[in-house]
Amino acid sequence: MPHKVAEMSPQFLLVWHSNTVSSGSSMMQNGLDAVPQTNGGSLHNSSSNSSANSHNSSSQTNSAGGQEESKTNLIVNYLPQTMTQEEIRSLFSSIGEVESCKLIRDKVTGQSLGYGFVNYHRPEDAEKAINTLNGLRLQNKTIKVSYARPSSEAIKGANLYVSGLPKNMTQQDLENLFSPYGRIITSRILCDNITGLSKGVGFIRFDQRVEAERAIQELNGTIPKGSTEPITVKFANNPSNNNKALPPLAAYLTPQARRFGGPIHHPTGRFSMLPGNAMNGSGWCIFVYNLAPETEENVLWQLFGPFGAVQSVKVIRDLQTNKCKGFGFVTMTNYDEAVVAIQSLNGYTLGNRVLQVSFKTNKSKTA
DNA sequence: CGACGGGACGC
DNA sequence: CGACGGGACGC
Protein backbone atom coordinates (compact mmCIF):
# COMPACT_ATOMS: atom_id res chain seq x y z
CA MET A 1 0.00 0.00 0.00
CA PRO A 2 1.69 3.18 -1.12
CA HIS A 3 1.94 6.06 1.28
CA LYS A 4 -0.34 8.92 0.80
CA VAL A 5 0.24 12.49 1.69
CA ALA A 6 -2.74 12.50 3.94
CA GLU A 7 -1.06 9.99 6.16
CA MET A 8 1.78 12.31 7.00
CA SER A 9 2.10 14.46 10.02
CA PRO A 10 -0.66 17.01 9.71
CA GLN A 11 1.37 19.96 10.84
CA PHE A 12 3.57 19.70 7.82
CA LEU A 13 0.91 19.47 5.22
CA LEU A 14 1.26 22.71 3.43
CA VAL A 15 -1.12 23.89 0.83
CA TRP A 16 -0.69 26.68 -1.55
CA HIS A 17 -3.32 29.37 -1.53
CA SER A 18 -3.29 31.98 -4.20
CA ASN A 19 -5.86 33.76 -6.23
CA THR A 20 -3.40 34.72 -8.85
CA VAL A 21 -2.92 32.64 -11.90
CA SER A 22 0.61 31.43 -11.61
CA SER A 23 2.73 33.86 -13.47
CA GLY A 24 6.03 33.11 -11.91
CA SER A 25 6.08 36.30 -9.92
CA SER A 26 6.35 36.92 -6.26
CA MET A 27 4.84 33.78 -4.93
CA MET A 28 7.21 33.54 -2.02
CA GLN A 29 5.51 36.40 -0.33
CA ASN A 30 2.17 34.79 -0.40
CA GLY A 31 1.07 32.71 2.50
CA LEU A 32 1.32 29.03 2.94
CA ASP A 33 -1.29 27.68 5.22
CA ALA A 34 -0.98 24.59 7.22
CA VAL A 35 -3.98 22.50 6.50
CA PRO A 36 -5.08 20.05 9.12
CA GLN A 37 -5.67 16.86 7.24
CA THR A 38 -8.76 15.10 8.20
CA ASN A 39 -7.83 11.52 8.69
CA GLY A 40 -8.73 8.75 6.35
CA GLY A 41 -5.70 8.57 4.17
CA SER A 42 -7.57 9.91 1.22
CA LEU A 43 -7.20 13.10 -0.66
CA HIS A 44 -10.50 12.67 -2.35
CA ASN A 45 -12.64 15.70 -2.03
CA SER A 46 -15.87 13.85 -1.89
CA SER A 47 -17.73 16.81 -0.51
CA SER A 48 -17.41 18.80 -3.67
CA ASN A 49 -18.93 16.38 -6.07
CA SER A 50 -20.75 13.17 -6.23
CA SER A 51 -19.34 11.56 -9.28
CA ALA A 52 -17.70 8.80 -7.38
CA ASN A 53 -21.09 7.52 -6.48
CA SER A 54 -22.19 7.58 -10.03
CA HIS A 55 -19.34 5.61 -11.43
CA ASN A 56 -19.40 2.50 -9.40
CA SER A 57 -19.20 -0.73 -11.25
CA SER A 58 -22.89 -1.13 -10.71
CA SER A 59 -23.52 1.87 -12.90
CA GLN A 60 -22.02 0.12 -15.86
CA THR A 61 -25.45 -1.05 -16.77
CA ASN A 62 -26.00 0.94 -19.86
CA SER A 63 -28.14 3.98 -19.74
CA ALA A 64 -30.75 4.85 -22.27
CA GLY A 65 -28.47 5.20 -25.24
CA GLY A 66 -27.20 1.68 -24.92
CA GLN A 67 -23.64 2.91 -25.37
CA GLU A 68 -21.05 0.84 -23.62
CA GLU A 69 -19.04 3.03 -21.32
CA SER A 70 -15.32 2.82 -21.78
CA LYS A 71 -13.37 1.43 -18.87
CA THR A 72 -10.12 2.94 -20.07
CA ASN A 73 -11.11 6.48 -20.99
CA LEU A 74 -11.05 9.18 -18.35
CA ILE A 75 -12.12 12.79 -18.20
CA VAL A 76 -10.00 15.05 -16.06
CA ASN A 77 -11.55 18.25 -14.77
CA TYR A 78 -10.36 21.32 -12.91
CA LEU A 79 -6.84 21.25 -14.24
CA PRO A 80 -4.56 24.18 -13.42
CA GLN A 81 -4.62 26.80 -16.14
CA THR A 82 -0.94 26.46 -16.97
CA MET A 83 -0.84 22.70 -17.16
CA THR A 84 0.09 21.42 -20.59
CA GLN A 85 -0.97 18.28 -22.36
CA GLU A 86 2.47 16.80 -21.89
CA GLU A 87 2.40 17.49 -18.17
CA ILE A 88 -0.95 15.78 -17.97
CA ARG A 89 0.46 12.84 -19.86
CA SER A 90 3.41 12.77 -17.50
CA LEU A 91 1.13 12.73 -14.50
CA PHE A 92 -1.11 9.96 -15.75
CA SER A 93 1.76 7.90 -17.11
CA SER A 94 2.88 7.51 -13.52
CA ILE A 95 -0.03 5.10 -13.17
CA GLY A 96 0.33 3.09 -16.34
CA GLU A 97 0.81 3.24 -20.06
CA VAL A 98 -1.29 5.98 -21.60
CA GLU A 99 -2.82 5.31 -24.99
CA SER A 100 -3.78 8.92 -25.67
CA CYS A 101 -4.09 12.22 -23.90
CA LYS A 102 -5.88 15.35 -24.93
CA LEU A 103 -6.08 18.72 -23.25
CA ILE A 104 -9.04 20.72 -24.47
CA ARG A 105 -8.14 24.25 -25.47
CA ASP A 106 -10.12 27.20 -26.67
CA LYS A 107 -10.18 27.09 -30.41
CA VAL A 108 -9.27 30.72 -30.92
CA THR A 109 -7.24 31.71 -27.89
CA GLY A 110 -5.50 28.40 -27.33
CA GLN A 111 -6.13 28.72 -23.62
CA SER A 112 -6.71 25.57 -21.67
CA LEU A 113 -10.35 24.95 -20.92
CA GLY A 114 -9.31 23.20 -17.76
CA TYR A 115 -10.26 19.70 -18.72
CA GLY A 116 -9.04 16.90 -20.86
CA PHE A 117 -9.16 13.22 -21.65
CA VAL A 118 -6.78 10.42 -20.82
CA ASN A 119 -7.20 7.00 -22.35
CA TYR A 120 -5.27 4.05 -20.99
CA HIS A 121 -4.55 0.75 -22.61
CA ARG A 122 -5.58 -1.16 -19.54
CA PRO A 123 -8.83 -0.72 -17.59
CA GLU A 124 -7.07 -1.47 -14.31
CA ASP A 125 -4.80 1.51 -14.87
CA ALA A 126 -7.79 3.75 -15.46
CA GLU A 127 -9.30 2.54 -12.23
CA LYS A 128 -6.07 3.08 -10.37
CA ALA A 129 -5.79 6.58 -11.81
CA ILE A 130 -9.20 7.43 -10.41
CA ASN A 131 -8.30 5.96 -7.05
CA THR A 132 -4.98 7.71 -6.72
CA LEU A 133 -5.27 10.92 -8.71
CA ASN A 134 -8.84 12.04 -8.17
CA GLY A 135 -8.71 14.85 -5.65
CA LEU A 136 -5.02 15.53 -6.24
CA ARG A 137 -4.11 19.12 -5.51
CA LEU A 138 -2.19 20.83 -8.24
CA GLN A 139 -1.38 24.47 -7.75
CA ASN A 140 -4.61 26.12 -6.72
CA LYS A 141 -6.81 23.38 -8.04
CA THR A 142 -8.13 20.04 -6.94
CA ILE A 143 -8.39 17.90 -10.00
CA LYS A 144 -11.19 15.50 -10.64
CA VAL A 145 -10.62 12.21 -12.38
CA SER A 146 -13.56 10.12 -13.49
CA TYR A 147 -14.64 7.90 -16.31
CA ALA A 148 -15.51 9.74 -19.48
CA ARG A 149 -18.97 9.10 -20.72
CA PRO A 150 -19.52 8.24 -24.36
CA SER A 151 -19.50 11.55 -26.11
CA SER A 152 -22.86 12.59 -27.46
CA GLU A 153 -25.09 15.58 -27.92
CA ALA A 154 -27.43 14.16 -25.31
CA ILE A 155 -25.07 14.83 -22.43
CA LYS A 156 -24.28 18.42 -23.28
CA GLY A 157 -25.91 21.36 -21.57
CA ALA A 158 -27.14 19.37 -18.63
CA ASN A 159 -25.99 21.78 -15.95
CA LEU A 160 -28.65 23.47 -13.84
CA TYR A 161 -28.57 26.60 -11.76
CA VAL A 162 -30.76 26.45 -8.69
CA SER A 163 -31.64 29.41 -6.49
CA GLY A 164 -33.95 30.10 -3.61
CA LEU A 165 -32.74 27.12 -1.66
CA PRO A 166 -33.36 27.13 2.06
CA LYS A 167 -30.16 28.12 3.80
CA ASN A 168 -30.02 24.95 5.81
CA MET A 169 -30.18 22.69 2.78
CA THR A 170 -27.10 20.51 2.41
CA GLN A 171 -25.50 19.18 -0.71
CA GLN A 172 -26.97 15.81 0.11
CA ASP A 173 -30.42 17.34 0.51
CA LEU A 174 -30.00 18.96 -2.87
CA GLU A 175 -29.05 15.69 -4.48
CA ASN A 176 -31.96 13.94 -2.85
CA LEU A 177 -34.25 16.56 -4.30
CA PHE A 178 -32.95 16.16 -7.84
CA SER A 179 -31.98 12.51 -8.00
CA PRO A 180 -35.46 11.31 -8.96
CA TYR A 181 -35.01 12.97 -12.33
CA GLY A 182 -31.74 11.42 -13.40
CA ARG A 183 -28.16 10.55 -12.73
CA ILE A 184 -26.36 13.42 -11.03
CA ILE A 185 -22.80 14.01 -12.18
CA THR A 186 -21.95 16.87 -9.86
CA SER A 187 -23.71 18.96 -7.29
CA ARG A 188 -22.74 22.04 -5.39
CA ILE A 189 -24.13 24.57 -2.98
CA LEU A 190 -22.44 27.94 -2.94
CA CYS A 191 -21.31 29.23 0.40
CA ASP A 192 -20.18 32.61 1.56
CA ASN A 193 -16.43 32.69 1.60
CA ILE A 194 -16.22 34.27 5.02
CA THR A 195 -19.10 32.87 6.97
CA GLY A 196 -19.22 29.53 5.21
CA LEU A 197 -22.98 29.74 5.23
CA SER A 198 -25.07 28.69 2.27
CA LYS A 199 -25.98 31.37 -0.22
CA GLY A 200 -29.06 29.47 -1.17
CA VAL A 201 -27.71 28.90 -4.63
CA GLY A 202 -26.41 25.76 -6.20
CA PHE A 203 -25.69 23.72 -9.26
CA ILE A 204 -26.75 20.29 -10.43
CA ARG A 205 -25.21 18.65 -13.43
CA PHE A 206 -27.15 15.72 -14.82
CA ASP A 207 -25.88 13.00 -17.07
CA GLN A 208 -28.46 13.70 -19.75
CA ARG A 209 -29.92 16.91 -21.05
CA VAL A 210 -33.40 15.42 -20.97
CA GLU A 211 -32.98 14.69 -17.29
CA ALA A 212 -32.15 18.33 -16.67
CA GLU A 213 -35.14 19.44 -18.72
CA ARG A 214 -37.45 17.25 -16.74
CA ALA A 215 -36.03 18.47 -13.45
CA ILE A 216 -36.80 22.02 -14.53
CA GLN A 217 -40.34 21.12 -15.40
CA GLU A 218 -40.90 19.26 -12.17
CA LEU A 219 -39.02 21.40 -9.68
CA ASN A 220 -38.94 24.99 -10.90
CA GLY A 221 -41.23 27.08 -8.74
CA THR A 222 -41.83 24.35 -6.24
CA ILE A 223 -41.34 24.70 -2.51
CA PRO A 224 -39.00 22.16 -0.94
CA LYS A 225 -40.36 20.32 2.04
CA GLY A 226 -39.74 22.33 5.17
CA SER A 227 -39.24 25.56 3.28
CA THR A 228 -41.53 28.48 2.56
CA GLU A 229 -39.96 29.83 -0.56
CA PRO A 230 -40.18 28.42 -4.08
CA ILE A 231 -36.93 27.50 -5.79
CA THR A 232 -35.86 28.53 -9.24
CA VAL A 233 -34.43 25.85 -11.49
CA LYS A 234 -33.01 26.74 -14.86
CA PHE A 235 -30.14 25.93 -17.14
CA ALA A 236 -26.84 27.29 -15.93
CA ASN A 237 -25.12 29.92 -17.98
CA ASN A 238 -22.82 28.61 -20.59
CA PRO A 239 -19.31 29.54 -19.52
CA SER A 240 -18.28 30.14 -23.10
CA ASN A 241 -20.66 33.08 -23.39
CA ASN A 242 -18.99 34.45 -20.36
CA ASN A 243 -19.94 37.84 -19.15
CA LYS A 244 -17.03 37.73 -16.81
CA ALA A 245 -14.42 40.36 -16.42
CA LEU A 246 -13.59 41.31 -19.95
CA PRO A 247 -10.93 38.92 -21.17
CA PRO A 248 -9.01 41.80 -22.64
CA LEU A 249 -7.17 41.53 -25.86
CA ALA A 250 -3.86 41.63 -24.12
CA ALA A 251 -4.71 38.36 -22.50
CA TYR A 252 -4.41 36.44 -25.73
CA LEU A 253 -2.08 38.67 -27.62
CA THR A 254 0.77 36.96 -25.82
CA PRO A 255 -0.44 33.48 -25.12
CA GLN A 256 3.06 32.07 -25.36
CA ALA A 257 4.40 34.05 -22.46
CA ARG A 258 1.58 32.89 -20.24
CA ARG A 259 1.86 29.31 -21.33
CA PHE A 260 5.38 29.15 -20.06
CA GLY A 261 4.61 30.91 -16.82
CA GLY A 262 6.36 34.13 -17.55
CA PRO A 263 10.00 34.98 -17.26
CA ILE A 264 12.23 32.68 -15.30
CA HIS A 265 14.18 34.31 -12.59
CA HIS A 266 17.75 33.27 -12.78
CA PRO A 267 19.36 33.38 -9.39
CA THR A 268 22.78 33.63 -10.94
CA GLY A 269 25.08 35.72 -8.85
CA ARG A 270 22.41 36.79 -6.44
CA PHE A 271 22.38 33.77 -4.18
CA SER A 272 25.09 31.77 -2.59
CA MET A 273 23.35 28.49 -3.18
CA LEU A 274 23.23 28.14 -6.89
CA PRO A 275 21.04 25.40 -8.21
CA GLY A 276 23.67 24.86 -10.87
CA ASN A 277 22.63 22.12 -13.20
CA ALA A 278 19.28 21.88 -11.53
CA MET A 279 18.00 24.00 -14.37
CA ASN A 280 17.76 22.09 -17.56
CA GLY A 281 16.33 24.73 -19.82
CA SER A 282 12.69 23.93 -19.31
CA GLY A 283 12.52 23.59 -15.59
CA TRP A 284 14.20 23.17 -12.24
CA CYS A 285 15.18 19.71 -11.16
CA ILE A 286 14.71 18.89 -7.50
CA PHE A 287 16.33 16.00 -5.65
CA VAL A 288 14.20 14.19 -3.11
CA TYR A 289 15.96 11.87 -0.73
CA ASN A 290 14.84 9.26 1.82
CA LEU A 291 11.83 7.92 0.01
CA ALA A 292 10.52 4.55 1.12
CA PRO A 293 11.18 1.53 -1.11
CA GLU A 294 7.53 1.24 -2.08
CA THR A 295 7.25 4.86 -3.13
CA GLU A 296 5.38 5.49 -6.35
CA GLU A 297 5.34 8.51 -8.61
CA ASN A 298 1.97 9.70 -7.42
CA VAL A 299 3.49 10.42 -4.02
CA LEU A 300 5.81 12.95 -5.60
CA TRP A 301 2.92 14.52 -7.44
CA GLN A 302 1.00 14.81 -4.19
CA LEU A 303 3.96 16.33 -2.42
CA PHE A 304 4.96 18.89 -5.02
CA GLY A 305 1.78 19.51 -6.99
CA PRO A 306 0.35 22.03 -4.53
CA PHE A 307 3.39 24.27 -4.84
CA GLY A 308 3.18 25.06 -8.51
CA ALA A 309 3.69 23.81 -12.03
CA VAL A 310 5.25 20.36 -12.02
CA GLN A 311 6.51 19.06 -15.33
CA SER A 312 7.56 15.57 -14.39
CA VAL A 313 8.43 13.34 -11.51
CA LYS A 314 10.63 10.27 -11.33
CA VAL A 315 11.13 7.64 -8.67
CA ILE A 316 14.51 5.97 -9.09
CA ARG A 317 14.24 2.22 -8.71
CA ASP A 318 16.60 -0.69 -8.50
CA LEU A 319 16.46 -2.52 -11.79
CA GLN A 320 16.35 -5.93 -10.11
CA THR A 321 13.99 -5.41 -7.22
CA ASN A 322 11.98 -2.59 -8.76
CA LYS A 323 12.03 -0.92 -5.37
CA CYS A 324 12.75 2.74 -4.95
CA LYS A 325 16.41 3.35 -4.27
CA GLY A 326 15.51 6.03 -1.78
CA PHE A 327 15.39 9.03 -3.99
CA GLY A 328 13.66 10.66 -6.88
CA PHE A 329 13.47 13.79 -8.96
CA VAL A 330 10.84 16.42 -9.58
CA THR A 331 11.06 19.04 -12.29
CA MET A 332 9.19 22.27 -11.70
CA THR A 333 8.71 25.04 -14.20
CA ASN A 334 9.17 28.12 -12.05
CA TYR A 335 12.11 28.90 -9.83
CA ASP A 336 10.10 30.67 -7.15
CA GLU A 337 7.70 27.81 -6.80
CA ALA A 338 10.55 25.32 -6.67
CA VAL A 339 12.16 27.29 -3.85
CA VAL A 340 8.96 27.32 -1.84
CA ALA A 341 8.48 23.61 -2.41
CA ILE A 342 12.02 22.87 -1.27
CA GLN A 343 11.74 25.06 1.78
CA SER A 344 8.43 23.51 2.70
CA LEU A 345 9.22 19.87 2.02
CA ASN A 346 12.82 19.64 3.17
CA GLY A 347 12.59 18.08 6.59
CA TYR A 348 9.06 16.93 6.00
CA THR A 349 8.16 13.68 7.70
CA LEU A 350 6.70 11.21 5.23
CA GLY A 351 5.62 8.09 7.03
CA ASN A 352 8.47 7.66 9.47
CA ARG A 353 11.06 9.19 7.19
CA VAL A 354 12.35 12.71 7.17
CA LEU A 355 12.73 13.86 3.61
CA GLN A 356 15.66 15.84 2.35
CA VAL A 357 14.76 18.07 -0.53
CA SER A 358 17.06 20.32 -2.51
CA PHE A 359 17.94 21.37 -6.00
CA LYS A 360 19.64 18.59 -7.91
CA THR A 361 23.42 18.63 -7.94
CA ASN A 362 26.03 17.01 -10.14
CA LYS A 363 26.71 14.09 -7.87
CA SER A 364 26.60 10.67 -9.43
CA LYS A 365 28.22 7.31 -8.92
CA THR A 366 29.98 7.36 -12.23
CA ALA A 367 31.23 10.87 -11.92
C1' DC B 1 25.25 6.10 8.48
C1' DG B 2 23.25 6.48 3.82
C1' DA B 3 22.63 10.73 -1.09
C1' DC B 4 21.65 13.08 -7.24
C1' DG B 5 18.39 9.34 -13.31
C1' DG B 6 18.13 8.00 -17.76
C1' DG B 7 16.64 8.10 -21.93
C1' DA B 8 19.12 9.08 -26.02
C1' DC B 9 19.79 13.28 -31.36
C1' DG B 10 17.71 10.10 -36.14
C1' DC B 11 13.62 14.10 -38.87
C1' DC C 1 -31.50 39.19 -5.42
C1' DG C 2 -27.93 35.27 -6.19
C1' DA C 3 -23.67 32.39 -11.16
C1' DC C 4 -19.25 27.82 -8.72
C1' DG C 5 -12.89 27.23 -7.25
C1' DG C 6 -13.72 24.97 -11.43
C1' DG C 7 -15.43 26.27 -19.48
C1' DA C 8 -17.89 18.49 -17.97
C1' DC C 9 -17.48 15.24 -23.25
C1' DG C 10 -12.83 15.73 -27.80
C1' DC C 11 -12.98 23.67 -29.25
Short mmCIF file of N, CA and C (backbone and C1' of nucleotides) in Angstrom, two decimals, chain A residues 73 105 142 144 149 151 186 188 199 234 244, chain C:
data_model
loop_
_atom_site.label_atom_id
_atom_site.label_comp_id
_atom_site.label_asym_id
_atom_site.label_seq_id
_atom_site.Cartn_x
_atom_site.Cartn_y
_atom_site.Cartn_z
N ASN A 73 -11.14 5.06 -20.63
CA ASN A 73 -11.11 6.48 -20.99
C ASN A 73 -11.59 7.35 -19.85
N ARG A 105 -8.50 22.84 -25.45
CA ARG A 105 -8.14 24.25 -25.47
C ARG A 105 -9.16 25.06 -26.25
N THR A 142 -7.98 21.43 -7.33
CA THR A 142 -8.13 20.04 -6.94
C THR A 142 -8.71 19.32 -8.14
N LYS A 144 -10.22 16.58 -10.73
CA LYS A 144 -11.19 15.50 -10.64
C LYS A 144 -10.91 14.51 -11.76
N ARG A 149 -17.78 9.73 -20.16
CA ARG A 149 -18.97 9.10 -20.72
C ARG A 149 -18.84 9.09 -22.24
N SER A 151 -19.18 10.20 -25.67
CA SER A 151 -19.50 11.55 -26.11
C SER A 151 -20.76 11.55 -26.97
N THR A 186 -22.52 16.05 -10.92
CA THR A 186 -21.95 16.87 -9.86
C THR A 186 -23.05 17.69 -9.19
N ARG A 188 -23.48 21.04 -6.18
CA ARG A 188 -22.74 22.04 -5.39
C ARG A 188 -23.70 23.06 -4.81
N LYS A 199 -25.40 30.20 0.43
CA LYS A 199 -25.98 31.37 -0.22
C LYS A 199 -27.33 31.05 -0.84
N LYS A 234 -33.16 26.45 -13.44
CA LYS A 234 -33.01 26.74 -14.86
C LYS A 234 -31.63 26.29 -15.34
N LYS A 244 -17.97 37.46 -17.89
CA LYS A 244 -17.03 37.73 -16.81
C LYS A 244 -16.20 38.97 -17.15
P DC C 1 -35.36 36.26 -7.26
"O5'" DC C 1 -34.00 37.09 -7.14
"C5'" DC C 1 -33.92 38.33 -7.87
"C4'" DC C 1 -32.68 39.10 -7.43
"C3'" DC C 1 -31.39 38.31 -7.65
"O3'" DC C 1 -30.74 38.83 -8.80
"C1'" DC C 1 -31.50 39.19 -5.42
P DG C 2 -29.97 37.86 -9.71
"O5'" DG C 2 -28.89 37.23 -8.71
"C5'" DG C 2 -27.82 38.01 -8.20
"C4'" DG C 2 -27.07 37.21 -7.18
"C3'" DG C 2 -26.36 35.99 -7.78
"O3'" DG C 2 -25.13 35.80 -7.12
"C1'" DG C 2 -27.93 35.27 -6.19
P DA C 3 -23.84 36.12 -7.92
"O5'" DA C 3 -23.65 34.75 -8.70
"C5'" DA C 3 -23.16 33.61 -8.03
"C4'" DA C 3 -22.66 32.62 -9.06
"C3'" DA C 3 -21.75 33.24 -10.11
"O3'" DA C 3 -20.87 32.24 -10.57
"C1'" DA C 3 -23.67 32.39 -11.16
P DC C 4 -19.32 32.49 -10.33
"O5'" DC C 4 -18.93 31.26 -9.43
"C5'" DC C 4 -19.41 31.23 -8.08
"C4'" DC C 4 -19.30 29.84 -7.58
"C3'" DC C 4 -17.85 29.34 -7.59
"O3'" DC C 4 -17.62 28.66 -6.38
"C1'" DC C 4 -19.25 27.82 -8.72
P DG C 5 -16.72 29.43 -5.39
"O5'" DG C 5 -15.32 29.08 -6.05
"C5'" DG C 5 -14.30 30.06 -6.12
"C4'" DG C 5 -13.16 29.55 -6.98
"C3'" DG C 5 -13.56 29.16 -8.38
"O3'" DG C 5 -12.41 29.28 -9.20
"C1'" DG C 5 -12.89 27.23 -7.25
P DG C 6 -12.42 30.10 -10.48
"O5'" DG C 6 -12.57 28.96 -11.56
"C5'" DG C 6 -11.63 27.90 -11.70
"C4'" DG C 6 -12.38 26.67 -12.14
"C3'" DG C 6 -13.77 26.96 -12.70
"O3'" DG C 6 -13.71 26.95 -14.10
"C1'" DG C 6 -13.72 24.97 -11.43
P DG C 7 -13.46 27.91 -15.08
"O5'" DG C 7 -14.12 27.08 -16.28
"C5'" DG C 7 -15.41 26.59 -16.04
"C4'" DG C 7 -15.95 25.88 -17.23
"C3'" DG C 7 -15.05 24.75 -17.70
"O3'" DG C 7 -15.89 23.68 -18.06
"C1'" DG C 7 -15.43 26.27 -19.48
P DA C 8 -16.25 22.72 -16.86
"O5'" DA C 8 -16.92 21.61 -17.79
"C5'" DA C 8 -16.24 21.24 -18.98
"C4'" DA C 8 -16.78 19.92 -19.46
"C3'" DA C 8 -18.27 19.95 -19.74
"O3'" DA C 8 -18.54 18.97 -20.72
"C1'" DA C 8 -17.89 18.49 -17.97
P DC C 9 -19.47 19.39 -21.84
"O5'" DC C 9 -18.92 18.47 -23.01
"C5'" DC C 9 -17.59 18.68 -23.48
"C4'" DC C 9 -17.09 17.39 -24.08
"C3'" DC C 9 -18.11 16.70 -24.97
"O3'" DC C 9 -17.45 16.11 -26.08
"C1'" DC C 9 -17.48 15.24 -23.25
P DG C 10 -17.57 16.79 -27.45
"O5'" DG C 10 -16.09 16.99 -27.96
"C5'" DG C 10 -15.31 18.04 -27.41
"C4'" DG C 10 -13.86 17.83 -27.79
"C3'" DG C 10 -13.65 17.41 -29.23
"O3'" DG C 10 -12.42 17.93 -29.68
"C1'" DG C 10 -12.83 15.73 -27.80
P DC C 11 -12.38 18.42 -31.20
"O5'" DC C 11 -11.47 19.67 -30.89
"C5'" DC C 11 -11.87 20.50 -29.83
"C4'" DC C 11 -11.93 21.92 -30.31
"C3'" DC C 11 -10.84 22.71 -29.63
"O3'" DC C 11 -10.11 23.39 -30.64
"C1'" DC C 11 -12.98 23.67 -29.25
#
